[in-house]
JSON list of C-alpha atoms in Angstrom, two decimals:
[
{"chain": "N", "resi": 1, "resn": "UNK", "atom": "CA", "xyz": [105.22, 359.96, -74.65]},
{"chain": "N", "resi": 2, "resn": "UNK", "atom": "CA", "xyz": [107.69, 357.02, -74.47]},
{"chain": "N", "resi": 3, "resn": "UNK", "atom": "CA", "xyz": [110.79, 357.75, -73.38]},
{"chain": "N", "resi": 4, "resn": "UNK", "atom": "CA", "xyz": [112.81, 354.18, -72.57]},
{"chain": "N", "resi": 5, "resn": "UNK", "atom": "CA", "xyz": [112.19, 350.83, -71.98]},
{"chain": "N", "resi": 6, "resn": "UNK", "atom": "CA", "xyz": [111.73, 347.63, -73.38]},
{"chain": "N", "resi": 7, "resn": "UNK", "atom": "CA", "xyz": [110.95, 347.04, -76.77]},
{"chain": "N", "resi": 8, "resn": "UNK", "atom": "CA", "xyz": [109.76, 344.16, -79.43]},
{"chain": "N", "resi": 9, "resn": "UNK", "atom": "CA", "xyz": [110.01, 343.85, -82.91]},
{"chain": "N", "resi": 10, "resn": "UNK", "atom": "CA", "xyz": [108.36, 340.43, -83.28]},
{"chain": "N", "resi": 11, "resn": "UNK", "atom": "CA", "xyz": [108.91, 340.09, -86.99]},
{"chain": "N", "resi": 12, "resn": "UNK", "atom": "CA", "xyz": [111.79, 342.11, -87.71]},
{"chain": "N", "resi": 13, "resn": "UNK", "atom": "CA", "xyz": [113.42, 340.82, -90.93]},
{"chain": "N", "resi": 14, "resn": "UNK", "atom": "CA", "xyz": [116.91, 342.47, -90.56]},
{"chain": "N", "resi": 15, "resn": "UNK", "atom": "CA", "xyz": [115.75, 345.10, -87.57]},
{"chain": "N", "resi": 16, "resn": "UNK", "atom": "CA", "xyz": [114.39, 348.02, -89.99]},
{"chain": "N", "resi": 17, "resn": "UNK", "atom": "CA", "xyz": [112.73, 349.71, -87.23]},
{"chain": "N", "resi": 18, "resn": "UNK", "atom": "CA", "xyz": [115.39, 348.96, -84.94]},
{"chain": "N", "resi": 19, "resn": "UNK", "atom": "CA", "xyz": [117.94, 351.20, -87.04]},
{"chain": "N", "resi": 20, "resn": "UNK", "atom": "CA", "xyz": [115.29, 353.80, -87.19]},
{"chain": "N", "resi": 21, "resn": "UNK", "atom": "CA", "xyz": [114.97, 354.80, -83.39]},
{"chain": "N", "resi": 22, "resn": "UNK", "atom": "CA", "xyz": [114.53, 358.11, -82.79]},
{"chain": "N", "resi": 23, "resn": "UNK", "atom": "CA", "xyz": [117.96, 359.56, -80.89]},
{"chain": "N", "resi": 24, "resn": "UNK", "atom": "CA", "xyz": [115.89, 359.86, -77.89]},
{"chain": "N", "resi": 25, "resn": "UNK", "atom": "CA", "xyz": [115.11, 355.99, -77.65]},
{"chain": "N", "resi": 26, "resn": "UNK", "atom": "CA", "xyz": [118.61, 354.90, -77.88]},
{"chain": "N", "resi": 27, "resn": "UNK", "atom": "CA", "xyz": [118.63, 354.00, -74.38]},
{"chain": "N", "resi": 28, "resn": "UNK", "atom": "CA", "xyz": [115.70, 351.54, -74.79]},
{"chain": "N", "resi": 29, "resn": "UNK", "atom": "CA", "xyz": [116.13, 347.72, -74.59]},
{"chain": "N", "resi": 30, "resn": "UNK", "atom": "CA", "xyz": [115.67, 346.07, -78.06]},
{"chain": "N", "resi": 31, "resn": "UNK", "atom": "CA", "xyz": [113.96, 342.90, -78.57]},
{"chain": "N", "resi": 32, "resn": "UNK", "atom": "CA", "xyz": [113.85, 341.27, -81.99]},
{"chain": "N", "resi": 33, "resn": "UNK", "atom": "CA", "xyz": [112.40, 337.97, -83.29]},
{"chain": "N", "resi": 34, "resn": "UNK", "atom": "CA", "xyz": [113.24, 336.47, -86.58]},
{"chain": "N", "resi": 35, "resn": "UNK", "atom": "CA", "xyz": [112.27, 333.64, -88.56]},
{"chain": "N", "resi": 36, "resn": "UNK", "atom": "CA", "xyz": [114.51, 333.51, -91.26]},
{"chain": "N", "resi": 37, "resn": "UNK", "atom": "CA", "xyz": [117.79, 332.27, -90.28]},
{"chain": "N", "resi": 38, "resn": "UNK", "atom": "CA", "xyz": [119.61, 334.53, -92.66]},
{"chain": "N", "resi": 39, "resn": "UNK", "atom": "CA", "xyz": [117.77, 338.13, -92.00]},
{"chain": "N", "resi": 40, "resn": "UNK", "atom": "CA", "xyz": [117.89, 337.23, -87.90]},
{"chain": "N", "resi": 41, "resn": "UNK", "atom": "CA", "xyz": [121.56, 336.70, -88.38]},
{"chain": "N", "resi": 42, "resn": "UNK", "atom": "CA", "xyz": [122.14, 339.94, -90.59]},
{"chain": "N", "resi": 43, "resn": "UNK", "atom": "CA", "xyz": [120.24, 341.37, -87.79]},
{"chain": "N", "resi": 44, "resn": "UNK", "atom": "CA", "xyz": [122.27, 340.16, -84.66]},
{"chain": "N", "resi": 45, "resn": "UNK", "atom": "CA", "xyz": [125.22, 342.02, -86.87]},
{"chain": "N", "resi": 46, "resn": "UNK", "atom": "CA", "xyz": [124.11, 344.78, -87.31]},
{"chain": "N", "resi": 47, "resn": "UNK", "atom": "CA", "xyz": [122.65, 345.17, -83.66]},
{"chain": "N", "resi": 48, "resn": "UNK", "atom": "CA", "xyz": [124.56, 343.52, -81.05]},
{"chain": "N", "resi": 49, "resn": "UNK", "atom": "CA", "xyz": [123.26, 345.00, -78.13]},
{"chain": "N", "resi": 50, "resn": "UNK", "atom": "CA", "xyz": [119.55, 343.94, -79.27]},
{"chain": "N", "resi": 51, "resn": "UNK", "atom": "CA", "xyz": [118.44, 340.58, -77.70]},
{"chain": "N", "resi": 52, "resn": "UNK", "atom": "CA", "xyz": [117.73, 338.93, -81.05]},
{"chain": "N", "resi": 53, "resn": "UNK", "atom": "CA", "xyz": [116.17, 335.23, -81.24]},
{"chain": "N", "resi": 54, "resn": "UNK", "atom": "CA", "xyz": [116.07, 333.75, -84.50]},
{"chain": "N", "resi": 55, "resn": "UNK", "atom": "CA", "xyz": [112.90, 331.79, -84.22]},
{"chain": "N", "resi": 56, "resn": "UNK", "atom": "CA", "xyz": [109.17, 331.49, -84.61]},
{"chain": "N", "resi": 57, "resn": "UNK", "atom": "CA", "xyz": [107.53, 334.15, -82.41]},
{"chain": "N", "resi": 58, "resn": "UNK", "atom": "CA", "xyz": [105.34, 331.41, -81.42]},
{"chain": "N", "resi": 59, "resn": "UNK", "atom": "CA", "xyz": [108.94, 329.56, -79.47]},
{"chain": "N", "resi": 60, "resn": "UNK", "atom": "CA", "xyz": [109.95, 332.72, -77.81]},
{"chain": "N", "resi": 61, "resn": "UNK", "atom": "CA", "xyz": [110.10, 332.35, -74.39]},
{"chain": "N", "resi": 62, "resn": "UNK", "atom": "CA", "xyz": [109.62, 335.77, -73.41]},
{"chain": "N", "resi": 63, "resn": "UNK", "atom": "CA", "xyz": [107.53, 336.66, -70.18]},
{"chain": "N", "resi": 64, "resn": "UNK", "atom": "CA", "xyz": [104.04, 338.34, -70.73]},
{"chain": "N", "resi": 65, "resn": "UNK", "atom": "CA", "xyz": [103.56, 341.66, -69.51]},
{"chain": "N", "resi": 66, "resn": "UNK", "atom": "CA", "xyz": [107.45, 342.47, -70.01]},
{"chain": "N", "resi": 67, "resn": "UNK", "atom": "CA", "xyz": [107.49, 344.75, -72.66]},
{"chain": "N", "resi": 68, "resn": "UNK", "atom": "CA", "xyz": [106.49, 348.73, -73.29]},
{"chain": "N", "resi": 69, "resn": "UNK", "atom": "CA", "xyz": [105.74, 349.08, -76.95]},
{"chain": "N", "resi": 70, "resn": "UNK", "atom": "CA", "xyz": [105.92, 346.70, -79.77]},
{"chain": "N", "resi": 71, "resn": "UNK", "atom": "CA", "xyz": [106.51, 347.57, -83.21]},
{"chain": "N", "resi": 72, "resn": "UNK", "atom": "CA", "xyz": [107.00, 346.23, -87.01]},
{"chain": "N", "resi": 73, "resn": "UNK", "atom": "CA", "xyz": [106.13, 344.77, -89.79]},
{"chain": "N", "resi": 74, "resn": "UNK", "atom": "CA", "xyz": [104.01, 341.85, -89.20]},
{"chain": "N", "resi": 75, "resn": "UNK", "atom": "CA", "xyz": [103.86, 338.94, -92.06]},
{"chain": "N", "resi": 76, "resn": "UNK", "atom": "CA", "xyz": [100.08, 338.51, -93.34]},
{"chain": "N", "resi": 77, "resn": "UNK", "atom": "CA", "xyz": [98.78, 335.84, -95.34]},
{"chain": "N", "resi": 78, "resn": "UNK", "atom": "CA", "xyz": [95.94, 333.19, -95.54]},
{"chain": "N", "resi": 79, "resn": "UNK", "atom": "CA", "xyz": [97.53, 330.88, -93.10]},
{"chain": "N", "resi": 80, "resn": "UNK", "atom": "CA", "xyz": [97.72, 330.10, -89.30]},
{"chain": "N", "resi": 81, "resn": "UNK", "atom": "CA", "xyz": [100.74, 329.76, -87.01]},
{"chain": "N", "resi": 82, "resn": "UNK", "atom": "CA", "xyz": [100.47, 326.62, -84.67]},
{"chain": "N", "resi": 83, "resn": "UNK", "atom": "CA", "xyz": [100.75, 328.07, -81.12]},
{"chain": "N", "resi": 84, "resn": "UNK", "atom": "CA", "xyz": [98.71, 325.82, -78.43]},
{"chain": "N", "resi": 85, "resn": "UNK", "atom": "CA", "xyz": [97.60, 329.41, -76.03]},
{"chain": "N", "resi": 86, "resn": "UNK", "atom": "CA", "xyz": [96.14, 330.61, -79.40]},
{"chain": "N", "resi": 87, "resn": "UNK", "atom": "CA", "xyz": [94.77, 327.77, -81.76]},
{"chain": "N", "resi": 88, "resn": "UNK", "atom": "CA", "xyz": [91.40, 328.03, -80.19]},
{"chain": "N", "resi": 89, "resn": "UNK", "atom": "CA", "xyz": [90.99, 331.44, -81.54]},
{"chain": "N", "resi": 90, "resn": "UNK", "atom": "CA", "xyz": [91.74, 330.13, -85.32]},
{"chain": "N", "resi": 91, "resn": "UNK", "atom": "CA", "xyz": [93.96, 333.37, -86.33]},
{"chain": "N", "resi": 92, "resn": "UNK", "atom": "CA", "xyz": [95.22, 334.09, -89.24]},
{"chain": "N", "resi": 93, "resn": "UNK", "atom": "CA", "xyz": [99.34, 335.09, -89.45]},
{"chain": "N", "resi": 94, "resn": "UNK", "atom": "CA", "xyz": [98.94, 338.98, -89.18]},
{"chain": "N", "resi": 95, "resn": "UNK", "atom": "CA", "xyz": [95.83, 338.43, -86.49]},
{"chain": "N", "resi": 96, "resn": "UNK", "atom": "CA", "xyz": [98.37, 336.30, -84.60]},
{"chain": "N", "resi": 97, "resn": "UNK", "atom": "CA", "xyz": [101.17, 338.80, -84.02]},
{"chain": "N", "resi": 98, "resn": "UNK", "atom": "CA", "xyz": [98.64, 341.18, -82.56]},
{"chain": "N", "resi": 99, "resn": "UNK", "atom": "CA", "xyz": [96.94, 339.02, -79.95]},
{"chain": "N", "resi": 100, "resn": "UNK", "atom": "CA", "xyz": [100.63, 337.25, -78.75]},
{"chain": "N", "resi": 101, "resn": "UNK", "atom": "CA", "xyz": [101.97, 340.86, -78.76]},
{"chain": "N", "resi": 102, "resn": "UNK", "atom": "CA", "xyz": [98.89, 342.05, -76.38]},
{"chain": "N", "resi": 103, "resn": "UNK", "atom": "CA", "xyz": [99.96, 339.46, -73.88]},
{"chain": "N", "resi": 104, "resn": "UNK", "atom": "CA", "xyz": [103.52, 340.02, -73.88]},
{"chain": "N", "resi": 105, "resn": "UNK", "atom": "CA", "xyz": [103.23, 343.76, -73.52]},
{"chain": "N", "resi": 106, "resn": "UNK", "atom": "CA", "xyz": [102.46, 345.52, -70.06]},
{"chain": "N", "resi": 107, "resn": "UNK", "atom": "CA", "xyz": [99.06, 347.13, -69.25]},
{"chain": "N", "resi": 108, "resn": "UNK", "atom": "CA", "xyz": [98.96, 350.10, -70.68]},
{"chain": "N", "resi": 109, "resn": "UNK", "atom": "CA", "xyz": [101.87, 349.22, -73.32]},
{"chain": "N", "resi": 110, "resn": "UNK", "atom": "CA", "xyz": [100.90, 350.22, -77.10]},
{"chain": "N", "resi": 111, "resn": "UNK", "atom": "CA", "xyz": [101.52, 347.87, -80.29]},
{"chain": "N", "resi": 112, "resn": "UNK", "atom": "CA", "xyz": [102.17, 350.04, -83.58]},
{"chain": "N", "resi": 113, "resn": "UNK", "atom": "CA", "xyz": [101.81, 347.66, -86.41]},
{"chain": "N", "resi": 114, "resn": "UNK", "atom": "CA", "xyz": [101.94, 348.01, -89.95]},
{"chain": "N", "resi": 115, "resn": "UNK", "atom": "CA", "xyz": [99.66, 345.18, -91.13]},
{"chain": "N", "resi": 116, "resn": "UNK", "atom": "CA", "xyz": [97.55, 343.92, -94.48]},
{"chain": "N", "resi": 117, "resn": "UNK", "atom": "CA", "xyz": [94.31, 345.79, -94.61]},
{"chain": "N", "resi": 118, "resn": "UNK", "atom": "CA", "xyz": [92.61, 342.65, -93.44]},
{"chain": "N", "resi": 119, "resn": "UNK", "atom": "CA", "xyz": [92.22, 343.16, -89.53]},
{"chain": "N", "resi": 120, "resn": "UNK", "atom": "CA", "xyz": [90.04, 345.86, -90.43]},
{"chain": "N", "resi": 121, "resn": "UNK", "atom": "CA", "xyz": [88.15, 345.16, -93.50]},
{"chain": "N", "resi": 122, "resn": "UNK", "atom": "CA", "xyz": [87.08, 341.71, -92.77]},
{"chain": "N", "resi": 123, "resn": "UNK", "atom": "CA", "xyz": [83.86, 340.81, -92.36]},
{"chain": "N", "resi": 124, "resn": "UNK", "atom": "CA", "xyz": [83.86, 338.42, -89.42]},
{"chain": "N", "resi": 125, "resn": "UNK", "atom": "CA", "xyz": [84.65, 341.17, -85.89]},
{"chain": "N", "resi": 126, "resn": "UNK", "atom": "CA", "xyz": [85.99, 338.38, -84.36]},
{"chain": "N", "resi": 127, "resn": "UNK", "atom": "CA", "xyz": [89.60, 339.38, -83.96]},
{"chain": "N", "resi": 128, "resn": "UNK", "atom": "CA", "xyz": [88.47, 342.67, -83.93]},
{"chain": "N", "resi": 129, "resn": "UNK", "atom": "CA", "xyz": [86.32, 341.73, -80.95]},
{"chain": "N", "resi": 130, "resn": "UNK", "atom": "CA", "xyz": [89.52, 339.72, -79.23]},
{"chain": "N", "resi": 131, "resn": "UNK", "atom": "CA", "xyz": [91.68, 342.70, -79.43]},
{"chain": "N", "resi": 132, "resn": "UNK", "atom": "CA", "xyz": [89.13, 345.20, -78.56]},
{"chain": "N", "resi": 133, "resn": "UNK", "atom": "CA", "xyz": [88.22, 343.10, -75.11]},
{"chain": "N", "resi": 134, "resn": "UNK", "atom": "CA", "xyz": [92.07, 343.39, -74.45]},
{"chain": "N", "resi": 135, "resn": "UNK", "atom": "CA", "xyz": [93.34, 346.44, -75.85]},
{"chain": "N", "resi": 136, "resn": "UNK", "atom": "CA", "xyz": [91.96, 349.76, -76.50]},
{"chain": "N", "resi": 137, "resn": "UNK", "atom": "CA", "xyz": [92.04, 350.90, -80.19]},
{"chain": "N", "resi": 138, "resn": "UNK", "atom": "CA", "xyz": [93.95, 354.51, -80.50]},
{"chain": "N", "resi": 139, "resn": "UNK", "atom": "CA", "xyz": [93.93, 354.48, -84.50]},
{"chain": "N", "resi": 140, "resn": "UNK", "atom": "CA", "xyz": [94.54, 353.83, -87.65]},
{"chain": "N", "resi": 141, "resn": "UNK", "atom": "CA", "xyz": [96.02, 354.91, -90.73]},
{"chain": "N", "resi": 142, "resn": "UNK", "atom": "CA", "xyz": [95.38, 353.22, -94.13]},
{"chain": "N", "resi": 143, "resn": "UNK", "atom": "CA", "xyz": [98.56, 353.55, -96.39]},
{"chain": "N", "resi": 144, "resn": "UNK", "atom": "CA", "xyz": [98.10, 353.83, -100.10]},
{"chain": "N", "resi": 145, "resn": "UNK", "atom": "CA", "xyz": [98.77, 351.04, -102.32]},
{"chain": "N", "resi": 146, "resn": "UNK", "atom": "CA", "xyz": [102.05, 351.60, -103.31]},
{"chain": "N", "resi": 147, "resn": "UNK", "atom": "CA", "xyz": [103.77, 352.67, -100.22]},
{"chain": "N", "resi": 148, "resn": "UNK", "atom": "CA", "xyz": [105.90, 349.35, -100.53]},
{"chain": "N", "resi": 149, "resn": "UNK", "atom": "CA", "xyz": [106.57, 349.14, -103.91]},
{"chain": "N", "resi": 150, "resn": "UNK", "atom": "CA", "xyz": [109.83, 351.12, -103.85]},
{"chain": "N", "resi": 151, "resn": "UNK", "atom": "CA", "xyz": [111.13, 348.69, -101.12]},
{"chain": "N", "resi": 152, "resn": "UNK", "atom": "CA", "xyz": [109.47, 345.38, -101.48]},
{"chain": "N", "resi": 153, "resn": "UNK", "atom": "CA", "xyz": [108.39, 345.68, -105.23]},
{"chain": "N", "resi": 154, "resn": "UNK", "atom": "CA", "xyz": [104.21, 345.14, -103.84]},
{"chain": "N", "resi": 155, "resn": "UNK", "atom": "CA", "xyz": [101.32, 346.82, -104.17]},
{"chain": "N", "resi": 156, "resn": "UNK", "atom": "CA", "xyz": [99.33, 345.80, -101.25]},
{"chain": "N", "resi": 157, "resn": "UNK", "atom": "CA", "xyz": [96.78, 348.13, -99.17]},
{"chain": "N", "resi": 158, "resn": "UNK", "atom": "CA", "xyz": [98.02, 347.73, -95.25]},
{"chain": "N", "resi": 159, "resn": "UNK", "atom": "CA", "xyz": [97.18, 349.73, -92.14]},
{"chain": "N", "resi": 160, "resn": "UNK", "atom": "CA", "xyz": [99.35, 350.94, -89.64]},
{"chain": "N", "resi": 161, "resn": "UNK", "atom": "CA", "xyz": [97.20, 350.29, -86.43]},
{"chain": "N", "resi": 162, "resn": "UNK", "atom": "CA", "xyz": [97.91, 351.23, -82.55]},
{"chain": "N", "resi": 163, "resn": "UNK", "atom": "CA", "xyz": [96.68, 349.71, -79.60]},
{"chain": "N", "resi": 164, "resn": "UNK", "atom": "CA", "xyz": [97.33, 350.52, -76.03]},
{"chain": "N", "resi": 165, "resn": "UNK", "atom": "CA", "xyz": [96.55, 347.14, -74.07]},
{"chain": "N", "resi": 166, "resn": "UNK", "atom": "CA", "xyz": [93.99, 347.12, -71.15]},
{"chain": "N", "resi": 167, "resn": "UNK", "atom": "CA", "xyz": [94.59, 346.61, -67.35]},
{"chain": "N", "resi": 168, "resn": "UNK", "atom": "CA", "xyz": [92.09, 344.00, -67.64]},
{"chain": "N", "resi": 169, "resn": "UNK", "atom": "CA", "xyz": [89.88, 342.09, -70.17]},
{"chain": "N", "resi": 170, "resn": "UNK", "atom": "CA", "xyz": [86.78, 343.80, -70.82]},
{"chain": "N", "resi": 171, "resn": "UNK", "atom": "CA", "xyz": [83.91, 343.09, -73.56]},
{"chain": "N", "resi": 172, "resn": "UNK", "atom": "CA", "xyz": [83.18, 346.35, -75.11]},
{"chain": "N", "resi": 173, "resn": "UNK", "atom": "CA", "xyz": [80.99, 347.46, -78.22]},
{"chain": "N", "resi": 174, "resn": "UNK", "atom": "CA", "xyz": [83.84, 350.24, -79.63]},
{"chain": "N", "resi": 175, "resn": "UNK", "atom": "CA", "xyz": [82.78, 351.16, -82.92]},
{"chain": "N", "resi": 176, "resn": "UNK", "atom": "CA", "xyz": [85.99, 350.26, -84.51]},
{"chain": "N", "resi": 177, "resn": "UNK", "atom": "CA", "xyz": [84.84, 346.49, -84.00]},
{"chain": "N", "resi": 178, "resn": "UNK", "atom": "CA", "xyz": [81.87, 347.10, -86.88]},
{"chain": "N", "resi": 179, "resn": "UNK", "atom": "CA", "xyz": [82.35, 347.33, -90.65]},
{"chain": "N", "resi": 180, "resn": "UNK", "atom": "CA", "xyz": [80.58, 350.16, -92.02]},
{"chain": "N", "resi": 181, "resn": "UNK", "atom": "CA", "xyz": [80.54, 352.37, -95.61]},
{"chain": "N", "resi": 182, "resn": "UNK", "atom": "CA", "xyz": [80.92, 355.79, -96.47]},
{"chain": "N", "resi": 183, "resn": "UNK", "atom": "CA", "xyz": [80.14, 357.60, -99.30]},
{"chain": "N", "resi": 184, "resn": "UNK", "atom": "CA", "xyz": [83.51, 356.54, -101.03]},
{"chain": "N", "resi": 185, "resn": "UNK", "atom": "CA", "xyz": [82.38, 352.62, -100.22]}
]
């Protein structure tokens, strides 16, 4: 498993996940990546020694291939973020933080997200086509309902979904790419 390294949070609100390293990551790098001015400053408080940048992810400067893992929270919504390497693939928010996260991980690097249910469940396999060519797709688990509504006050179905990036682009026909329906729909 992962041991050390260099890590990014590329929506990290206050750095959530980065007070909740295991004791035997401590001696990872931290990366975080705020948008909101006040929760990226809260967050450069609290963790010091984490390279914070308050900012769009889409203005980080931060070299592809550099990182290990990345983890979080990423926002979701019905909207796109304007980022000239990935307009052309018309991305919505959540969609977004997955494919820049690909490229700025190593080969062989794994994204854990916790994301809205809709990378999975909708019906166009496009992103789910983009991110299979480039990563491979370890699994998924689909949290209940409520699993935020202690914290955040929402009910919301999300997924937390892990990919392990590819040494190299390659179109593939995984079957996590397909919608399909059981006997519970």
């Amino acid at each position: 498993g992962f041991q050390s390294g260099n890590v990014l949070e590329p929506s990290m609100g206050v750095g959530h996940f980065i007070g909740s390293v295991p004791e035997q990551l401590i001696h990872s790098k931290f990366y975080g990546v705020e948008l909101d001015s006040i929760s990226g400053r809260i967050g450069k408080l609290l963790y010091p020694e984490s390279n914070i940048q308050i900012k769009g992810l889409e203005e980080t400067t931060f070299s592809n291939n550099f990182f290990d893992v990345a983890v979080g929270n990423v926002p979701f919504g019905e909207f796109k973020v304007n980022d000239r390497e990935y307009n052309k693939q018309n991305l919505l928010i959540h969609d977004y933080f997955f494919a820049k996260s690909l490229d700025k991980v190593r080969n062989g690097g794994v994204i854990a997200f916790i994301t809205s249910s809709g990378t999975l469940d909708k019906q166009d396999e496009s992103v789910r086509r983009y991110l299979n060519a480039r990563a491979e797709f370890l699994g998924a688990i689909r949290l209940p309902n409520n699993t935020f509504k202690g914290m955040a006050g929402t009910e919301v179905t999300s997924d937390i979904i892990f990919l392990k990036k590819r040494d190299s682009i390659m179109e593939r026909e995984d079957d996590w790419i397909h919608l399909a329906e059981d006997e519970k729909g």
